[in-house]
Amino acid sequence: MARGGRRKSVFETGMEAFLFNARWLMAPFYVGLVLMLAFLIVIFARELIAEVPYVMDSAEKSILLVLSLIDLSLTGNLVLIVTFSGYENFVSKIDTGDSEDRPSWMGTLDFSALKIRVIASIVAISAISLLKSFFELGEAASTEHPYDYNRLAWLIVLHLTFIVSGVLLAFMDLLTAQAEALGSHGE
């Protein structure tokens, strides 16, 4: 029997089962994200192997390599967070048994918290890209290669845009939470 005491028709029951099971159409997206995580490992290893011989040349090169690797690591973390929480929120709960290795945030991130984590990761990645550009600016000043200041300006604008977007998303979530809290007190 349906909510409100009404019987559901066979069509309605079938349609709801079809729509509910359609969530599995999202599973290939998460498998694709896991494949991209594997590609990120390859990129990480390739960059590490290519740049390690040159890290002793200068402190700037060492710092740039570290920043590049941190950037890739943050990107990998972002992919993992989106994969786990997206799958758990929209497809099915992940059964890890009694594993002590289960991340504490798994199963607790709703869509709102996921948005905030994603934008925070993007801001961090953007900040690292901007910092790398500032180091490149210093390197360009010591050589005769001109630096693309237009690119730097765009990186700053994008970074500020990501920050403002993050603050606005957090503010909207705060307003939504306050409205829900007021709504639950009014019942």
PDB file of C-alpha atoms in Angstrom:
ATOM      1  CA  MET A   1       0.000   0.000   0.000  1.00  0.00           C
ATOM      2  CA  ALA A   2       1.299   3.459  -0.880  1.00  0.00           C
ATOM      3  CA  ARG A   3       1.682   6.386   1.463  1.00  0.00           C
ATOM      4  CA  GLY A   4      -1.628   7.907   2.424  1.00  0.00           C
ATOM      5  CA  GLY A   5      -3.474   4.579   2.288  1.00  0.00           C
ATOM      6  CA  ARG A   6      -3.753   4.484  -1.527  1.00  0.00           C
ATOM      7  CA  ARG A   7      -2.910   1.318  -3.474  1.00  0.00           C
ATOM      8  CA  LYS A   8      -0.289   1.660  -6.189  1.00  0.00           C
ATOM      9  CA  SER A   9      -0.995   0.438  -9.665  1.00  0.00           C
ATOM     10  CA  VAL A  10       1.263  -2.143 -11.282  1.00  0.00           C
ATOM     11  CA  PHE A  11       2.413   0.581 -13.702  1.00  0.00           C
ATOM     12  CA  GLU A  12       3.316   2.954 -10.872  1.00  0.00           C
ATOM     13  CA  THR A  13       5.183   0.237  -8.942  1.00  0.00           C
ATOM     14  CA  GLY A  14       7.060  -0.801 -12.085  1.00  0.00           C
ATOM     15  CA  MET A  15       7.893   2.795 -12.996  1.00  0.00           C
ATOM     16  CA  GLU A  16       9.246   3.503  -9.516  1.00  0.00           C
ATOM     17  CA  ALA A  17      11.362   0.331  -9.579  1.00  0.00           C
ATOM     18  CA  PHE A  18      12.696   1.293 -13.027  1.00  0.00           C
ATOM     19  CA  LEU A  19      13.555   4.831 -11.905  1.00  0.00           C
ATOM     20  CA  PHE A  20      15.145   3.617  -8.679  1.00  0.00           C
ATOM     21  CA  ASN A  21      17.306   1.081 -10.504  1.00  0.00           C
ATOM     22  CA  ALA A  22      18.323   3.715 -13.071  1.00  0.00           C
ATOM     23  CA  ARG A  23      20.781   4.960 -10.451  1.00  0.00           C
ATOM     24  CA  TRP A  24      23.081   2.158 -11.644  1.00  0.00           C
ATOM     25  CA  LEU A  25      23.585   4.109 -14.855  1.00  0.00           C
ATOM     26  CA  MET A  26      25.886   6.336 -12.779  1.00  0.00           C
ATOM     27  CA  ALA A  27      28.219   3.428 -11.917  1.00  0.00           C
ATOM     28  CA  PRO A  28      30.227   3.664 -15.197  1.00  0.00           C
ATOM     29  CA  PHE A  29      31.010   7.300 -14.370  1.00  0.00           C
ATOM     30  CA  TYR A  30      32.619   6.218 -11.106  1.00  0.00           C
ATOM     31  CA  VAL A  31      34.523   3.402 -12.835  1.00  0.00           C
ATOM     32  CA  GLY A  32      35.786   6.024 -15.308  1.00  0.00           C
ATOM     33  CA  LEU A  33      36.954   8.204 -12.423  1.00  0.00           C
ATOM     34  CA  VAL A  34      38.893   5.252 -10.980  1.00  0.00           C
ATOM     35  CA  LEU A  35      40.550   4.763 -14.388  1.00  0.00           C
ATOM     36  CA  MET A  36      41.473   8.466 -14.401  1.00  0.00           C
ATOM     37  CA  LEU A  37      43.006   7.981 -10.952  1.00  0.00           C
ATOM     38  CA  ALA A  38      45.229   5.273 -12.456  1.00  0.00           C
ATOM     39  CA  PHE A  39      46.242   7.697 -15.232  1.00  0.00           C
ATOM     40  CA  LEU A  40      47.098  10.297 -12.583  1.00  0.00           C
ATOM     41  CA  ILE A  41      49.461   7.774 -10.980  1.00  0.00           C
ATOM     42  CA  VAL A  42      51.196   7.348 -14.343  1.00  0.00           C
ATOM     43  CA  ILE A  43      51.474  11.134 -14.777  1.00  0.00           C
ATOM     44  CA  PHE A  44      52.780  11.468 -11.199  1.00  0.00           C
ATOM     45  CA  ALA A  45      55.447   8.789 -11.791  1.00  0.00           C
ATOM     46  CA  ARG A  46      56.432  10.239 -15.182  1.00  0.00           C
ATOM     47  CA  GLU A  47      56.852  13.729 -13.726  1.00  0.00           C
ATOM     48  CA  LEU A  48      58.789  12.448 -10.742  1.00  0.00           C
ATOM     49  CA  ILE A  49      61.158  10.376 -12.894  1.00  0.00           C
ATOM     50  CA  ALA A  50      61.675  13.197 -15.414  1.00  0.00           C
ATOM     51  CA  GLU A  51      62.364  15.943 -12.866  1.00  0.00           C
ATOM     52  CA  VAL A  52      64.275  14.212 -10.054  1.00  0.00           C
ATOM     53  CA  PRO A  53      67.661  14.500 -11.860  1.00  0.00           C
ATOM     54  CA  TYR A  54      67.241  18.295 -11.967  1.00  0.00           C
ATOM     55  CA  VAL A  55      66.109  18.995  -8.394  1.00  0.00           C
ATOM     56  CA  MET A  56      69.652  19.598  -7.216  1.00  0.00           C
ATOM     57  CA  ASP A  57      70.126  22.338  -9.846  1.00  0.00           C
ATOM     58  CA  SER A  58      68.165  24.930  -7.905  1.00  0.00           C
ATOM     59  CA  ALA A  59      65.822  25.364  -4.976  1.00  0.00           C
ATOM     60  CA  GLU A  60      63.160  26.739  -7.344  1.00  0.00           C
ATOM     61  CA  LYS A  61      63.195  23.539  -9.423  1.00  0.00           C
ATOM     62  CA  SER A  62      62.851  21.462  -6.267  1.00  0.00           C
ATOM     63  CA  ILE A  63      59.958  23.567  -5.046  1.00  0.00           C
ATOM     64  CA  LEU A  64      58.273  23.471  -8.469  1.00  0.00           C
ATOM     65  CA  LEU A  65      58.522  19.678  -8.534  1.00  0.00           C
ATOM     66  CA  VAL A  66      57.086  19.402  -5.030  1.00  0.00           C
ATOM     67  CA  LEU A  67      54.239  21.759  -5.960  1.00  0.00           C
ATOM     68  CA  SER A  68      53.498  19.763  -9.128  1.00  0.00           C
ATOM     69  CA  LEU A  69      53.395  16.516  -7.154  1.00  0.00           C
ATOM     70  CA  ILE A  70      51.179  18.065  -4.476  1.00  0.00           C
ATOM     71  CA  ASP A  71      48.897  19.348  -7.244  1.00  0.00           C
ATOM     72  CA  LEU A  72      48.578  15.832  -8.665  1.00  0.00           C
ATOM     73  CA  SER A  73      48.028  14.404  -5.184  1.00  0.00           C
ATOM     74  CA  LEU A  74      45.232  16.889  -4.448  1.00  0.00           C
ATOM     75  CA  THR A  75      43.653  16.093  -7.803  1.00  0.00           C
ATOM     76  CA  GLY A  76      43.798  12.373  -6.956  1.00  0.00           C
ATOM     77  CA  ASN A  77      42.227  13.026  -3.552  1.00  0.00           C
ATOM     78  CA  LEU A  78      39.458  15.008  -5.233  1.00  0.00           C
ATOM     79  CA  VAL A  79      38.765  12.173  -7.677  1.00  0.00           C
ATOM     80  CA  LEU A  80      38.641   9.696  -4.797  1.00  0.00           C
ATOM     81  CA  ILE A  81      36.287  11.850  -2.704  1.00  0.00           C
ATOM     82  CA  VAL A  82      33.927  12.378  -5.643  1.00  0.00           C
ATOM     83  CA  THR A  83      34.040   8.676  -6.548  1.00  0.00           C
ATOM     84  CA  PHE A  84      33.338   7.354  -3.058  1.00  0.00           C
ATOM     85  CA  SER A  85      30.780   9.901  -1.940  1.00  0.00           C
ATOM     86  CA  GLY A  86      29.077  10.118  -5.329  1.00  0.00           C
ATOM     87  CA  TYR A  87      28.706   6.352  -5.503  1.00  0.00           C
ATOM     88  CA  GLU A  88      27.446   6.158  -1.926  1.00  0.00           C
ATOM     89  CA  ASN A  89      25.044   9.099  -2.318  1.00  0.00           C
ATOM     90  CA  PHE A  90      23.597   8.200  -5.695  1.00  0.00           C
ATOM     91  CA  VAL A  91      24.137   4.492  -6.408  1.00  0.00           C
ATOM     92  CA  SER A  92      24.699   2.184  -3.435  1.00  0.00           C
ATOM     93  CA  LYS A  93      26.424   2.020  -0.060  1.00  0.00           C
ATOM     94  CA  ILE A  94      29.950   0.601  -0.203  1.00  0.00           C
ATOM     95  CA  ASP A  95      30.270  -2.381   2.137  1.00  0.00           C
ATOM     96  CA  THR A  96      33.801  -2.416   3.544  1.00  0.00           C
ATOM     97  CA  GLY A  97      32.961  -4.840   6.305  1.00  0.00           C
ATOM     98  CA  ASP A  98      34.768  -4.042   9.531  1.00  0.00           C
ATOM     99  CA  SER A  99      37.791  -2.520   7.779  1.00  0.00           C
ATOM    100  CA  GLU A 100      39.752  -0.122   9.951  1.00  0.00           C
ATOM    101  CA  ASP A 101      40.947   1.569   6.761  1.00  0.00           C
ATOM    102  CA  ARG A 102      37.520   2.922   5.839  1.00  0.00           C
ATOM    103  CA  PRO A 103      37.891   6.737   5.669  1.00  0.00           C
ATOM    104  CA  SER A 104      35.947   8.420   8.463  1.00  0.00           C
ATOM    105  CA  TRP A 105      34.146  10.730   6.026  1.00  0.00           C
ATOM    106  CA  MET A 106      32.807   7.859   3.867  1.00  0.00           C
ATOM    107  CA  GLY A 107      29.060   7.639   4.140  1.00  0.00           C
ATOM    108  CA  THR A 108      28.820  10.993   5.886  1.00  0.00           C
ATOM    109  CA  LEU A 109      29.287  13.404   2.978  1.00  0.00           C
ATOM    110  CA  ASP A 110      25.989  14.538   1.571  1.00  0.00           C
ATOM    111  CA  PHE A 111      25.752  16.431  -1.712  1.00  0.00           C
ATOM    112  CA  SER A 112      26.175  19.772   0.042  1.00  0.00           C
ATOM    113  CA  ALA A 113      29.329  18.700   1.892  1.00  0.00           C
ATOM    114  CA  LEU A 114      30.672  17.172  -1.325  1.00  0.00           C
ATOM    115  CA  LYS A 115      30.257  20.505  -3.149  1.00  0.00           C
ATOM    116  CA  ILE A 116      32.205  22.304  -0.430  1.00  0.00           C
ATOM    117  CA  ARG A 117      35.011  19.707  -0.493  1.00  0.00           C
ATOM    118  CA  VAL A 118      35.204  19.870  -4.285  1.00  0.00           C
ATOM    119  CA  ILE A 119      35.421  23.668  -4.387  1.00  0.00           C
ATOM    120  CA  ALA A 120      37.964  23.661  -1.531  1.00  0.00           C
ATOM    121  CA  SER A 121      40.107  21.190  -3.483  1.00  0.00           C
ATOM    122  CA  ILE A 122      39.794  23.279  -6.627  1.00  0.00           C
ATOM    123  CA  VAL A 123      40.857  26.396  -4.701  1.00  0.00           C
ATOM    124  CA  ALA A 124      43.879  24.531  -3.313  1.00  0.00           C
ATOM    125  CA  ILE A 125      44.833  23.224  -6.776  1.00  0.00           C
ATOM    126  CA  SER A 126      44.393  26.715  -8.218  1.00  0.00           C
ATOM    127  CA  ALA A 127      46.554  28.196  -5.458  1.00  0.00           C
ATOM    128  CA  ILE A 128      49.328  25.729  -6.225  1.00  0.00           C
ATOM    129  CA  SER A 129      49.142  26.555  -9.949  1.00  0.00           C
ATOM    130  CA  LEU A 130      49.325  30.238  -9.099  1.00  0.00           C
ATOM    131  CA  LEU A 131      52.284  29.683  -6.782  1.00  0.00           C
ATOM    132  CA  LYS A 132      54.059  27.709  -9.520  1.00  0.00           C
ATOM    133  CA  SER A 133      53.475  30.625 -11.896  1.00  0.00           C
ATOM    134  CA  PHE A 134      55.040  33.042  -9.406  1.00  0.00           C
ATOM    135  CA  PHE A 135      58.114  30.814  -9.211  1.00  0.00           C
ATOM    136  CA  GLU A 136      58.232  30.708 -13.026  1.00  0.00           C
ATOM    137  CA  LEU A 137      58.019  34.498 -12.990  1.00  0.00           C
ATOM    138  CA  GLY A 138      61.140  34.595 -10.818  1.00  0.00           C
ATOM    139  CA  GLU A 139      62.929  32.180 -13.137  1.00  0.00           C
ATOM    140  CA  ALA A 140      61.957  34.235 -16.201  1.00  0.00           C
ATOM    141  CA  ALA A 141      63.377  37.386 -14.583  1.00  0.00           C
ATOM    142  CA  SER A 142      66.759  35.685 -14.204  1.00  0.00           C
ATOM    143  CA  THR A 143      66.808  34.591 -17.859  1.00  0.00           C
ATOM    144  CA  GLU A 144      66.157  36.333 -21.121  1.00  0.00           C
ATOM    145  CA  HIS A 145      62.837  34.572 -21.733  1.00  0.00           C
ATOM    146  CA  PRO A 146      59.828  36.896 -21.516  1.00  0.00           C
ATOM    147  CA  TYR A 147      57.115  35.955 -19.051  1.00  0.00           C
ATOM    148  CA  ASP A 148      53.460  35.817 -20.097  1.00  0.00           C
ATOM    149  CA  TYR A 149      51.916  38.312 -17.681  1.00  0.00           C
ATOM    150  CA  ASN A 150      48.543  37.913 -19.382  1.00  0.00           C
ATOM    151  CA  ARG A 151      48.513  34.248 -18.358  1.00  0.00           C
ATOM    152  CA  LEU A 152      49.401  35.216 -14.782  1.00  0.00           C
ATOM    153  CA  ALA A 153      46.560  37.754 -14.695  1.00  0.00           C
ATOM    154  CA  TRP A 154      44.092  35.110 -15.863  1.00  0.00           C
ATOM    155  CA  LEU A 155      45.342  32.650 -13.251  1.00  0.00           C
ATOM    156  CA  ILE A 156      44.761  35.261 -10.539  1.00  0.00           C
ATOM    157  CA  VAL A 157      41.263  36.040 -11.865  1.00  0.00           C
ATOM    158  CA  LEU A 158      40.401  32.319 -11.995  1.00  0.00           C
ATOM    159  CA  HIS A 159      41.742  31.743  -8.487  1.00  0.00           C
ATOM    160  CA  LEU A 160      39.727  34.652  -7.089  1.00  0.00           C
ATOM    161  CA  THR A 161      36.656  33.365  -8.970  1.00  0.00           C
ATOM    162  CA  PHE A 162      37.082  29.943  -7.351  1.00  0.00           C
ATOM    163  CA  ILE A 163      37.449  31.541  -3.915  1.00  0.00           C
ATOM    164  CA  VAL A 164      34.346  33.706  -4.349  1.00  0.00           C
ATOM    165  CA  SER A 165      32.411  30.696  -5.684  1.00  0.00           C
ATOM    166  CA  GLY A 166      33.455  28.648  -2.657  1.00  0.00           C
ATOM    167  CA  VAL A 167      32.440  31.356  -0.220  1.00  0.00           C
ATOM    168  CA  LEU A 168      29.080  31.788  -1.972  1.00  0.00           C
ATOM    169  CA  LEU A 169      28.438  28.022  -1.988  1.00  0.00           C
ATOM    170  CA  ALA A 170      29.267  27.830   1.722  1.00  0.00           C
ATOM    171  CA  PHE A 171      27.018  30.820   2.418  1.00  0.00           C
ATOM    172  CA  MET A 172      24.138  29.244   0.446  1.00  0.00           C
ATOM    173  CA  ASP A 173      24.579  25.996   2.383  1.00  0.00           C
ATOM    174  CA  LEU A 174      24.549  27.944   5.642  1.00  0.00           C
ATOM    175  CA  LEU A 175      21.310  29.701   4.630  1.00  0.00           C
ATOM    176  CA  THR A 176      19.759  26.380   3.611  1.00  0.00           C
ATOM    177  CA  ALA A 177      20.746  24.768   6.918  1.00  0.00           C
ATOM    178  CA  GLN A 178      19.315  27.700   8.867  1.00  0.00           C
ATOM    179  CA  ALA A 179      16.066  27.571   6.859  1.00  0.00           C
ATOM    180  CA  GLU A 180      15.780  23.817   7.484  1.00  0.00           C
ATOM    181  CA  ALA A 181      16.467  24.327  11.194  1.00  0.00           C
ATOM    182  CA  LEU A 182      13.776  27.018  11.363  1.00  0.00           C
ATOM    183  CA  GLY A 183      11.387  24.770   9.439  1.00  0.00           C
ATOM    184  CA  SER A 184      11.924  21.846  11.798  1.00  0.00           C
ATOM    185  CA  HIS A 185      11.339  24.062  14.835  1.00  0.00           C
ATOM    186  CA  GLY A 186       8.086  25.315  13.374  1.00  0.00           C
ATOM    187  CA  GLU A 187       6.572  21.836  13.130  1.00  0.00           C
TER     188      GLU A 187
END
